[in-house]
């Protein structure tokens, strides 16, 4: 089995000095300006003269713009983020021509993401200290989780969110050190009453901060609704709402990170049900539970962490009757309404609904893993090439139909 090389982004908060914040704000403004001017030039060339302008041509334009008095301020910031903006624009046009995206749009001061991308010539990374071009001291980064040992970022993206918080994302080629293989396997049932239930019988509930934060959010939203449109106080109230939202999301993600890391480290095989959220949204109580549970996010974390740690993530078909099947004797119960939390099979086995489901999911997953010509299921590396993993959920393993065994 070959080692997988995956490019992965590690995102951290940082606290800029006043000078750094000013430099970055200036850079964000220049990035937006350059992107918009290049887009304008490309659009004009196409609509007026049917000419396609490529990246090199826009790069030459940028050199020209910097020489004009009016735009000379563009040469005060690092040139790399400006070049990167032109590369992104090139990518946006490539996607448009290949019918994968709509025509590129202008970046607006208010709505567009404030970000700047630095490639290796425009930053220095040494001993865990990151210094960007045009800056004389490293960024004050909160290393909330360690960068893999020996990892060196190839690209660094600085951004500021709508709540005014600063983030730096480091894109690293990751050569993970594999933890020792283990023998254990676990089945996971995506929950209704709890976040997930494991085949071991353990239930994991959502962290309790939920309600408190929701109250805080409701209060901030009430305050916002009372402020007059366009007032400075309204902007302040909006920022407060954004901050509460951001804090809730951060804590929840942190919780999911810890949980998924634990599940993947402790088990060689993790079996989940291919339970699409869409499939469950018909039921309102479920919709709420699933929304809270962030099952989609959890699944995507399991996917990339399994790949990362050399573990197997197996999905079983979502039509597999995990709740109705007795994990002791294999008989399928006739009906199993959602409100039935515990049941007794004709064979005498008493089941907690979720634990029984998790056990069935595990058994089905192991059956799938075992019948693939005696080898473990294929790893989820597309083509074995290095690829950028993003936090989106994409099924990476073919759906395995599992037949319950008598
Ligand atoms: Zn039974």
Short mmCIF file of N, CA, C and O in Angstrom, two decimals, residues 65-178:
data_model
loop_
_atom_site.label_atom_id
_atom_site.label_comp_id
_atom_site.label_asym_id
_atom_site.label_seq_id
_atom_site.Cartn_x
_atom_site.Cartn_y
_atom_site.Cartn_z
N UNK A 65 -0.03 49.18 -14.62
CA UNK A 65 -0.85 49.94 -13.65
C UNK A 65 0.00 50.52 -12.53
O UNK A 65 -0.19 51.64 -12.10
N UNK A 66 0.98 49.71 -12.08
CA UNK A 66 1.82 50.16 -10.97
C UNK A 66 2.62 51.39 -11.35
O UNK A 66 3.04 52.16 -10.48
N UNK A 67 2.86 51.59 -12.66
CA UNK A 67 3.69 52.71 -13.11
C UNK A 67 2.88 54.00 -13.23
O UNK A 67 3.44 55.07 -13.33
N UNK A 68 1.55 53.89 -13.26
CA UNK A 68 0.75 55.10 -13.36
C UNK A 68 0.66 55.76 -11.98
O UNK A 68 0.67 55.08 -10.95
N UNK A 69 0.59 57.07 -11.98
CA UNK A 69 0.56 57.80 -10.71
C UNK A 69 -0.62 57.40 -9.84
O UNK A 69 -0.48 57.15 -8.64
N UNK A 70 -1.76 57.26 -10.49
CA UNK A 70 -3.00 57.00 -9.78
C UNK A 70 -3.00 55.66 -9.04
O UNK A 70 -3.59 55.53 -7.98
N UNK A 71 -2.31 54.67 -9.65
CA UNK A 71 -2.35 53.32 -9.08
C UNK A 71 -1.01 52.91 -8.49
O UNK A 71 -0.79 51.73 -8.19
N UNK A 72 -0.12 53.88 -8.30
CA UNK A 72 1.23 53.52 -7.82
C UNK A 72 1.17 52.85 -6.45
O UNK A 72 2.08 52.13 -6.08
N UNK A 73 0.07 53.09 -5.71
CA UNK A 73 -0.03 52.47 -4.38
C UNK A 73 -0.04 50.94 -4.46
O UNK A 73 0.23 50.26 -3.47
N UNK A 74 -0.34 50.40 -5.66
CA UNK A 74 -0.34 48.94 -5.80
C UNK A 74 1.05 48.35 -5.57
O UNK A 74 1.19 47.19 -5.20
N UNK A 75 2.10 49.16 -5.78
CA UNK A 75 3.45 48.61 -5.59
C UNK A 75 3.90 48.72 -4.13
O UNK A 75 4.99 48.28 -3.79
N UNK A 76 3.03 49.27 -3.29
CA UNK A 76 3.42 49.36 -1.88
C UNK A 76 3.18 48.04 -1.13
O UNK A 76 3.76 47.81 -0.08
N UNK A 77 2.28 47.22 -1.64
CA UNK A 77 2.03 45.94 -0.96
C UNK A 77 2.80 44.83 -1.67
O UNK A 77 3.32 45.03 -2.77
N UNK A 78 2.87 43.68 -1.06
CA UNK A 78 3.56 42.54 -1.67
C UNK A 78 2.91 42.22 -3.02
O UNK A 78 1.69 42.20 -3.14
N UNK A 79 3.74 41.98 -4.03
CA UNK A 79 3.19 41.74 -5.37
C UNK A 79 2.59 40.34 -5.50
O UNK A 79 1.77 40.09 -6.37
N UNK A 80 3.00 39.43 -4.61
CA UNK A 80 2.55 38.04 -4.75
C UNK A 80 1.03 37.87 -4.62
O UNK A 80 0.41 37.24 -5.47
N UNK A 81 0.39 38.44 -3.58
CA UNK A 81 -1.07 38.28 -3.50
C UNK A 81 -1.79 38.86 -4.72
O UNK A 81 -2.83 38.34 -5.14
N UNK A 82 -1.20 39.90 -5.32
CA UNK A 82 -1.82 40.49 -6.51
C UNK A 82 -1.72 39.52 -7.69
O UNK A 82 -2.68 39.32 -8.44
N UNK A 83 -0.53 38.91 -7.84
CA UNK A 83 -0.37 37.90 -8.89
C UNK A 83 -1.32 36.72 -8.66
O UNK A 83 -1.89 36.19 -9.60
N UNK A 84 -1.46 36.34 -7.39
CA UNK A 84 -2.34 35.21 -7.08
C UNK A 84 -3.79 35.54 -7.44
O UNK A 84 -4.54 34.68 -7.90
N UNK A 85 -4.18 36.81 -7.23
CA UNK A 85 -5.54 37.21 -7.59
C UNK A 85 -5.75 37.03 -9.09
O UNK A 85 -6.81 36.57 -9.54
N UNK A 86 -4.71 37.37 -9.88
CA UNK A 86 -4.81 37.21 -11.33
C UNK A 86 -4.88 35.72 -11.71
O UNK A 86 -5.59 35.34 -12.63
N UNK A 87 -4.16 34.89 -10.95
CA UNK A 87 -4.24 33.44 -11.20
C UNK A 87 -5.64 32.92 -10.88
O UNK A 87 -6.18 32.08 -11.59
N UNK A 88 -6.21 33.42 -9.78
CA UNK A 88 -7.57 32.99 -9.42
C UNK A 88 -8.56 33.40 -10.50
O UNK A 88 -9.48 32.65 -10.83
N UNK A 89 -8.35 34.61 -11.03
CA UNK A 89 -9.24 35.07 -12.10
C UNK A 89 -9.10 34.17 -13.32
O UNK A 89 -10.10 33.81 -13.96
N UNK A 90 -7.85 33.80 -13.62
CA UNK A 90 -7.62 32.86 -14.74
C UNK A 90 -8.39 31.56 -14.50
O UNK A 90 -9.06 31.04 -15.39
N UNK A 91 -8.33 31.08 -13.27
CA UNK A 91 -9.06 29.86 -12.92
C UNK A 91 -10.57 30.03 -13.07
O UNK A 91 -11.27 29.13 -13.55
N UNK A 92 -11.05 31.22 -12.67
CA UNK A 92 -12.49 31.48 -12.77
C UNK A 92 -12.93 31.47 -14.24
O UNK A 92 -14.00 30.94 -14.57
N UNK A 93 -12.07 32.04 -15.11
CA UNK A 93 -12.41 32.03 -16.55
C UNK A 93 -12.33 30.60 -17.11
O UNK A 93 -13.17 30.21 -17.92
N UNK A 94 -11.32 29.87 -16.70
CA UNK A 94 -11.19 28.48 -17.17
C UNK A 94 -12.45 27.69 -16.81
O UNK A 94 -12.99 26.95 -17.63
N UNK A 95 -12.93 27.89 -15.59
CA UNK A 95 -14.16 27.20 -15.17
C UNK A 95 -15.35 27.65 -15.99
O UNK A 95 -16.23 26.86 -16.33
N UNK A 96 -15.37 28.95 -16.30
CA UNK A 96 -16.47 29.47 -17.11
C UNK A 96 -16.45 28.86 -18.51
O UNK A 96 -17.46 28.38 -19.01
N UNK A 97 -15.26 28.84 -19.12
CA UNK A 97 -15.17 28.30 -20.48
C UNK A 97 -15.53 26.83 -20.52
O UNK A 97 -16.09 26.33 -21.48
N UNK A 98 -15.19 26.13 -19.45
CA UNK A 98 -15.51 24.69 -19.42
C UNK A 98 -16.90 24.44 -18.85
O UNK A 98 -17.22 23.31 -18.49
N UNK A 99 -17.68 25.51 -18.77
CA UNK A 99 -19.08 25.42 -18.33
C UNK A 99 -19.25 24.85 -16.93
O UNK A 99 -20.25 24.22 -16.62
N UNK A 100 -18.23 25.04 -16.09
CA UNK A 100 -18.35 24.56 -14.72
C UNK A 100 -18.80 25.67 -13.78
O UNK A 100 -19.14 25.43 -12.64
N UNK A 101 -18.77 26.91 -14.28
CA UNK A 101 -19.12 28.03 -13.40
C UNK A 101 -19.70 29.16 -14.23
O UNK A 101 -19.55 29.18 -15.46
N UNK A 102 -20.35 30.09 -13.55
CA UNK A 102 -20.89 31.26 -14.23
C UNK A 102 -19.78 32.24 -14.55
O UNK A 102 -18.66 32.10 -14.06
N UNK A 103 -20.11 33.26 -15.32
CA UNK A 103 -19.12 34.28 -15.66
C UNK A 103 -18.62 34.95 -14.38
O UNK A 103 -19.41 35.25 -13.49
N UNK A 104 -17.30 35.18 -14.28
CA UNK A 104 -16.76 35.78 -13.05
C UNK A 104 -17.40 37.13 -12.74
O UNK A 104 -17.73 37.89 -13.65
N UNK A 105 -17.58 37.39 -11.47
CA UNK A 105 -18.21 38.66 -11.07
C UNK A 105 -17.20 39.53 -10.31
O UNK A 105 -16.21 39.03 -9.78
N UNK A 106 -17.49 40.81 -10.26
CA UNK A 106 -16.62 41.74 -9.54
C UNK A 106 -16.68 41.48 -8.05
O UNK A 106 -17.71 41.07 -7.52
N UNK A 107 -15.57 41.75 -7.39
CA UNK A 107 -15.53 41.62 -5.93
C UNK A 107 -16.00 42.93 -5.32
O UNK A 107 -15.51 43.99 -5.67
N UNK A 108 -16.97 42.84 -4.42
CA UNK A 108 -17.47 44.07 -3.81
C UNK A 108 -16.80 44.29 -2.45
O UNK A 108 -16.38 43.34 -1.79
N UNK A 109 -16.69 45.56 -2.08
CA UNK A 109 -16.02 45.91 -0.84
C UNK A 109 -16.72 45.26 0.36
O UNK A 109 -16.08 44.77 1.27
N UNK A 110 -18.05 45.24 0.31
CA UNK A 110 -18.80 44.75 1.48
C UNK A 110 -18.94 43.24 1.52
O UNK A 110 -18.79 42.62 2.56
N UNK A 111 -19.27 42.66 0.35
CA UNK A 111 -19.69 41.26 0.39
C UNK A 111 -18.57 40.26 0.14
O UNK A 111 -18.69 39.11 0.55
N UNK A 112 -17.51 40.66 -0.53
CA UNK A 112 -16.52 39.66 -0.91
C UNK A 112 -15.63 39.29 0.27
O UNK A 112 -15.42 40.07 1.19
N UNK A 113 -15.12 38.08 0.19
CA UNK A 113 -14.22 37.59 1.22
C UNK A 113 -12.96 38.45 1.20
O UNK A 113 -12.38 38.72 0.15
N UNK A 114 -12.54 38.88 2.38
CA UNK A 114 -11.31 39.65 2.48
C UNK A 114 -10.17 38.66 2.67
O UNK A 114 -10.03 38.07 3.75
N UNK A 115 -9.39 38.46 1.61
CA UNK A 115 -8.29 37.50 1.76
C UNK A 115 -7.15 37.83 0.82
O UNK A 115 -7.31 38.57 -0.15
N UNK A 116 -5.99 37.29 1.15
CA UNK A 116 -4.79 37.46 0.32
C UNK A 116 -3.99 36.17 0.41
O UNK A 116 -3.86 35.59 1.49
N UNK A 117 -3.48 35.75 -0.75
CA UNK A 117 -2.77 34.48 -0.80
C UNK A 117 -1.29 34.72 -1.07
O UNK A 117 -0.93 35.44 -1.99
N UNK A 118 -0.45 34.10 -0.26
CA UNK A 118 0.98 34.26 -0.38
C UNK A 118 1.62 32.91 -0.75
O UNK A 118 1.36 31.91 -0.10
N UNK A 119 2.44 32.91 -1.80
CA UNK A 119 3.18 31.68 -2.11
C UNK A 119 4.55 31.78 -1.45
O UNK A 119 4.90 32.82 -0.88
N UNK A 120 5.34 30.69 -1.57
CA UNK A 120 6.53 30.57 -0.72
C UNK A 120 7.54 31.71 -0.86
O UNK A 120 8.30 31.96 0.07
N UNK A 121 7.55 32.39 -2.00
CA UNK A 121 8.52 33.49 -2.13
C UNK A 121 8.11 34.69 -1.28
O UNK A 121 8.90 35.60 -1.08
N UNK A 122 6.88 34.68 -0.77
CA UNK A 122 6.39 35.87 -0.06
C UNK A 122 6.17 35.64 1.43
O UNK A 122 5.52 36.43 2.09
N UNK A 123 6.69 34.54 1.93
CA UNK A 123 6.65 34.37 3.39
C UNK A 123 7.83 33.54 3.84
O UNK A 123 8.49 32.86 3.03
N UNK A 124 8.12 33.61 5.13
CA UNK A 124 9.19 32.81 5.71
C UNK A 124 8.57 32.00 6.85
O UNK A 124 7.84 32.55 7.68
N UNK A 125 8.82 30.71 6.86
CA UNK A 125 8.28 29.86 7.92
C UNK A 125 9.44 29.13 8.57
O UNK A 125 10.11 28.32 7.93
N UNK A 126 9.72 29.49 9.81
CA UNK A 126 10.87 28.89 10.48
C UNK A 126 10.55 28.70 11.96
O UNK A 126 10.02 29.61 12.59
N UNK A 127 10.80 27.54 12.46
CA UNK A 127 10.57 27.23 13.87
C UNK A 127 9.16 27.61 14.31
O UNK A 127 8.96 28.16 15.38
N UNK A 128 8.21 27.30 13.46
CA UNK A 128 6.82 27.58 13.83
C UNK A 128 6.48 29.06 13.83
O UNK A 128 5.47 29.45 14.40
N UNK A 129 7.33 29.87 13.22
CA UNK A 129 7.03 31.30 13.14
C UNK A 129 6.86 31.69 11.69
O UNK A 129 7.70 31.38 10.84
N UNK A 130 5.75 32.36 11.42
CA UNK A 130 5.39 32.71 10.04
C UNK A 130 5.48 34.22 9.86
O UNK A 130 4.79 34.99 10.55
N UNK A 131 6.35 34.65 8.96
CA UNK A 131 6.49 36.07 8.68
C UNK A 131 6.14 36.32 7.22
O UNK A 131 6.69 35.67 6.32
N UNK A 132 5.23 37.24 6.99
CA UNK A 132 4.80 37.55 5.63
C UNK A 132 5.65 38.67 5.04
O UNK A 132 6.24 39.47 5.78
N UNK A 133 5.67 38.73 3.72
CA UNK A 133 6.38 39.80 3.02
C UNK A 133 5.89 41.16 3.51
O UNK A 133 4.71 41.29 3.87
N UNK A 134 6.78 42.14 3.55
CA UNK A 134 6.46 43.50 3.97
C UNK A 134 6.19 43.60 5.47
O UNK A 134 5.64 44.59 5.93
N UNK A 135 6.49 42.55 6.20
CA UNK A 135 6.29 42.61 7.65
C UNK A 135 7.60 42.32 8.34
O UNK A 135 8.38 41.49 7.88
N UNK A 136 7.83 42.98 9.47
CA UNK A 136 9.12 42.79 10.13
C UNK A 136 9.04 41.86 11.32
O UNK A 136 10.03 41.55 11.95
N UNK A 137 7.81 41.41 11.65
CA UNK A 137 7.73 40.43 12.74
C UNK A 137 6.71 39.35 12.40
O UNK A 137 5.80 39.59 11.62
N UNK A 138 6.89 38.16 13.00
CA UNK A 138 5.98 37.05 12.67
C UNK A 138 4.56 37.31 13.16
O UNK A 138 4.35 38.12 14.06
N UNK A 139 3.61 36.62 12.56
CA UNK A 139 2.22 36.72 13.00
C UNK A 139 2.06 36.01 14.35
O UNK A 139 2.69 34.99 14.60
N UNK A 140 1.20 36.57 15.18
CA UNK A 140 0.92 35.97 16.48
C UNK A 140 -0.21 34.94 16.29
O UNK A 140 -1.39 35.25 16.43
N UNK A 141 0.20 33.71 15.96
CA UNK A 141 -0.77 32.66 15.61
C UNK A 141 -1.12 31.82 16.84
O UNK A 141 -0.25 31.49 17.63
N UNK A 142 -2.41 31.50 16.98
CA UNK A 142 -2.84 30.59 18.04
C UNK A 142 -2.81 29.17 17.46
O UNK A 142 -3.68 28.80 16.69
N UNK A 143 -1.81 28.40 17.84
CA UNK A 143 -1.66 27.05 17.28
C UNK A 143 -2.63 26.10 17.99
O UNK A 143 -2.24 25.33 18.86
N UNK A 144 -3.87 26.15 17.59
CA UNK A 144 -4.92 25.39 18.28
C UNK A 144 -4.77 23.89 18.09
O UNK A 144 -5.28 23.11 18.87
N UNK A 145 -4.13 23.48 17.02
CA UNK A 145 -3.76 22.07 16.89
C UNK A 145 -2.42 22.06 16.18
O UNK A 145 -2.11 22.95 15.39
N UNK A 146 -1.61 21.05 16.46
CA UNK A 146 -0.24 21.10 15.92
C UNK A 146 -0.22 20.86 14.42
O UNK A 146 -1.03 20.10 13.90
N UNK A 147 0.71 21.51 13.77
CA UNK A 147 0.99 21.22 12.38
C UNK A 147 1.72 19.88 12.36
O UNK A 147 2.51 19.61 13.27
N UNK A 148 1.47 19.00 11.38
CA UNK A 148 2.19 17.72 11.39
C UNK A 148 3.70 17.97 11.41
O UNK A 148 4.18 18.93 10.81
N UNK A 149 4.42 17.09 12.08
CA UNK A 149 5.85 17.29 12.22
C UNK A 149 6.53 17.38 10.86
O UNK A 149 6.25 16.57 9.97
N UNK A 150 7.37 18.34 10.69
CA UNK A 150 8.10 18.49 9.43
C UNK A 150 7.30 19.12 8.31
O UNK A 150 7.79 19.28 7.21
N UNK A 151 6.04 19.43 8.57
CA UNK A 151 5.21 20.01 7.51
C UNK A 151 5.70 21.41 7.18
O UNK A 151 6.02 22.18 8.08
N UNK A 152 5.78 21.72 5.90
CA UNK A 152 6.18 23.05 5.48
C UNK A 152 5.10 23.60 4.55
O UNK A 152 4.76 22.96 3.57
N UNK A 153 4.53 24.75 4.89
CA UNK A 153 3.46 25.28 4.04
C UNK A 153 3.99 25.70 2.67
O UNK A 153 5.09 26.24 2.56
N UNK A 154 3.21 25.41 1.63
CA UNK A 154 3.57 25.87 0.29
C UNK A 154 2.81 27.14 -0.06
O UNK A 154 3.26 27.93 -0.87
N UNK A 155 1.67 27.33 0.53
CA UNK A 155 0.85 28.51 0.30
C UNK A 155 0.22 28.94 1.63
O UNK A 155 -0.17 28.10 2.42
N UNK A 156 0.15 30.24 1.82
CA UNK A 156 -0.43 30.78 3.04
C UNK A 156 -1.53 31.76 2.65
O UNK A 156 -1.30 32.64 1.82
N UNK A 157 -2.71 31.58 3.19
CA UNK A 157 -3.81 32.50 2.89
C UNK A 157 -4.26 33.20 4.16
O UNK A 157 -4.57 32.56 5.16
N UNK A 158 -4.25 34.52 4.11
CA UNK A 158 -4.69 35.32 5.25
C UNK A 158 -6.08 35.84 4.93
O UNK A 158 -6.35 36.26 3.81
N UNK A 159 -6.97 35.78 5.91
CA UNK A 159 -8.33 36.29 5.66
C UNK A 159 -8.90 36.90 6.93
O UNK A 159 -8.39 36.70 8.03
N UNK A 160 -9.96 37.66 6.73
CA UNK A 160 -10.67 38.26 7.86
C UNK A 160 -12.15 38.00 7.64
O UNK A 160 -12.67 38.24 6.55
N UNK A 161 -12.82 37.47 8.64
CA UNK A 161 -14.24 37.14 8.46
C UNK A 161 -15.14 38.32 8.81
O UNK A 161 -14.66 39.38 9.23
N UNK A 162 -16.45 38.11 8.64
CA UNK A 162 -17.37 39.23 8.84
C UNK A 162 -17.46 39.65 10.31
O UNK A 162 -17.94 40.73 10.62
N UNK A 163 -16.96 38.78 11.21
CA UNK A 163 -16.95 39.15 12.62
C UNK A 163 -15.65 39.87 12.98
O UNK A 163 -15.40 40.17 14.14
N UNK A 164 -14.82 40.16 11.97
CA UNK A 164 -13.60 40.91 12.21
C UNK A 164 -12.42 40.06 12.68
O UNK A 164 -11.38 40.59 13.05
N UNK A 165 -12.59 38.73 12.69
CA UNK A 165 -11.52 37.88 13.19
C UNK A 165 -10.54 37.53 12.06
O UNK A 165 -10.93 37.39 10.91
N UNK A 166 -9.29 37.38 12.44
CA UNK A 166 -8.24 37.12 11.45
C UNK A 166 -7.86 35.65 11.45
O UNK A 166 -7.75 35.04 12.52
N UNK A 167 -7.67 35.10 10.27
CA UNK A 167 -7.29 33.70 10.15
C UNK A 167 -6.15 33.55 9.16
O UNK A 167 -6.03 34.31 8.21
N UNK A 168 -5.33 32.55 9.42
CA UNK A 168 -4.31 32.21 8.46
C UNK A 168 -4.43 30.72 8.16
O UNK A 168 -4.63 29.91 9.07
N UNK A 169 -4.43 30.39 6.87
CA UNK A 169 -4.57 29.01 6.46
C UNK A 169 -3.27 28.57 5.79
O UNK A 169 -2.80 29.23 4.87
N UNK A 170 -2.68 27.49 6.28
CA UNK A 170 -1.41 27.01 5.75
C UNK A 170 -1.65 25.73 4.96
O UNK A 170 -2.12 24.74 5.51
N UNK A 171 -1.32 25.78 3.69
CA UNK A 171 -1.50 24.59 2.85
C UNK A 171 -0.21 23.78 2.89
O UNK A 171 0.85 24.27 2.49
N UNK A 172 -0.30 22.57 3.41
CA UNK A 172 0.89 21.74 3.59
C UNK A 172 0.73 20.43 2.88
O UNK A 172 -0.36 19.87 2.83
N UNK A 173 1.83 19.92 2.38
CA UNK A 173 1.79 18.53 1.94
C UNK A 173 1.99 17.70 3.18
O UNK A 173 2.91 17.89 3.96
N UNK A 174 1.10 16.78 3.33
CA UNK A 174 1.03 16.06 4.58
C UNK A 174 1.53 14.65 4.40
O UNK A 174 1.00 13.89 3.60
N UNK A 175 2.58 14.29 5.11
CA UNK A 175 3.01 12.89 5.12
C UNK A 175 2.74 12.39 6.52
O UNK A 175 3.57 12.50 7.40
N UNK A 176 1.56 11.85 6.72
CA UNK A 176 1.19 11.53 8.09
C UNK A 176 1.99 10.37 8.64
O UNK A 176 2.35 9.45 7.93
N UNK A 177 2.29 10.46 9.92
CA UNK A 177 2.90 9.32 10.58
C UNK A 177 1.75 8.42 11.00
O UNK A 177 0.84 8.83 11.69
N UNK A 178 1.78 7.19 10.51
CA UNK A 178 0.66 6.29 10.74
C UNK A 178 0.68 5.79 12.18
O UNK A 178 1.70 5.30 12.65
#
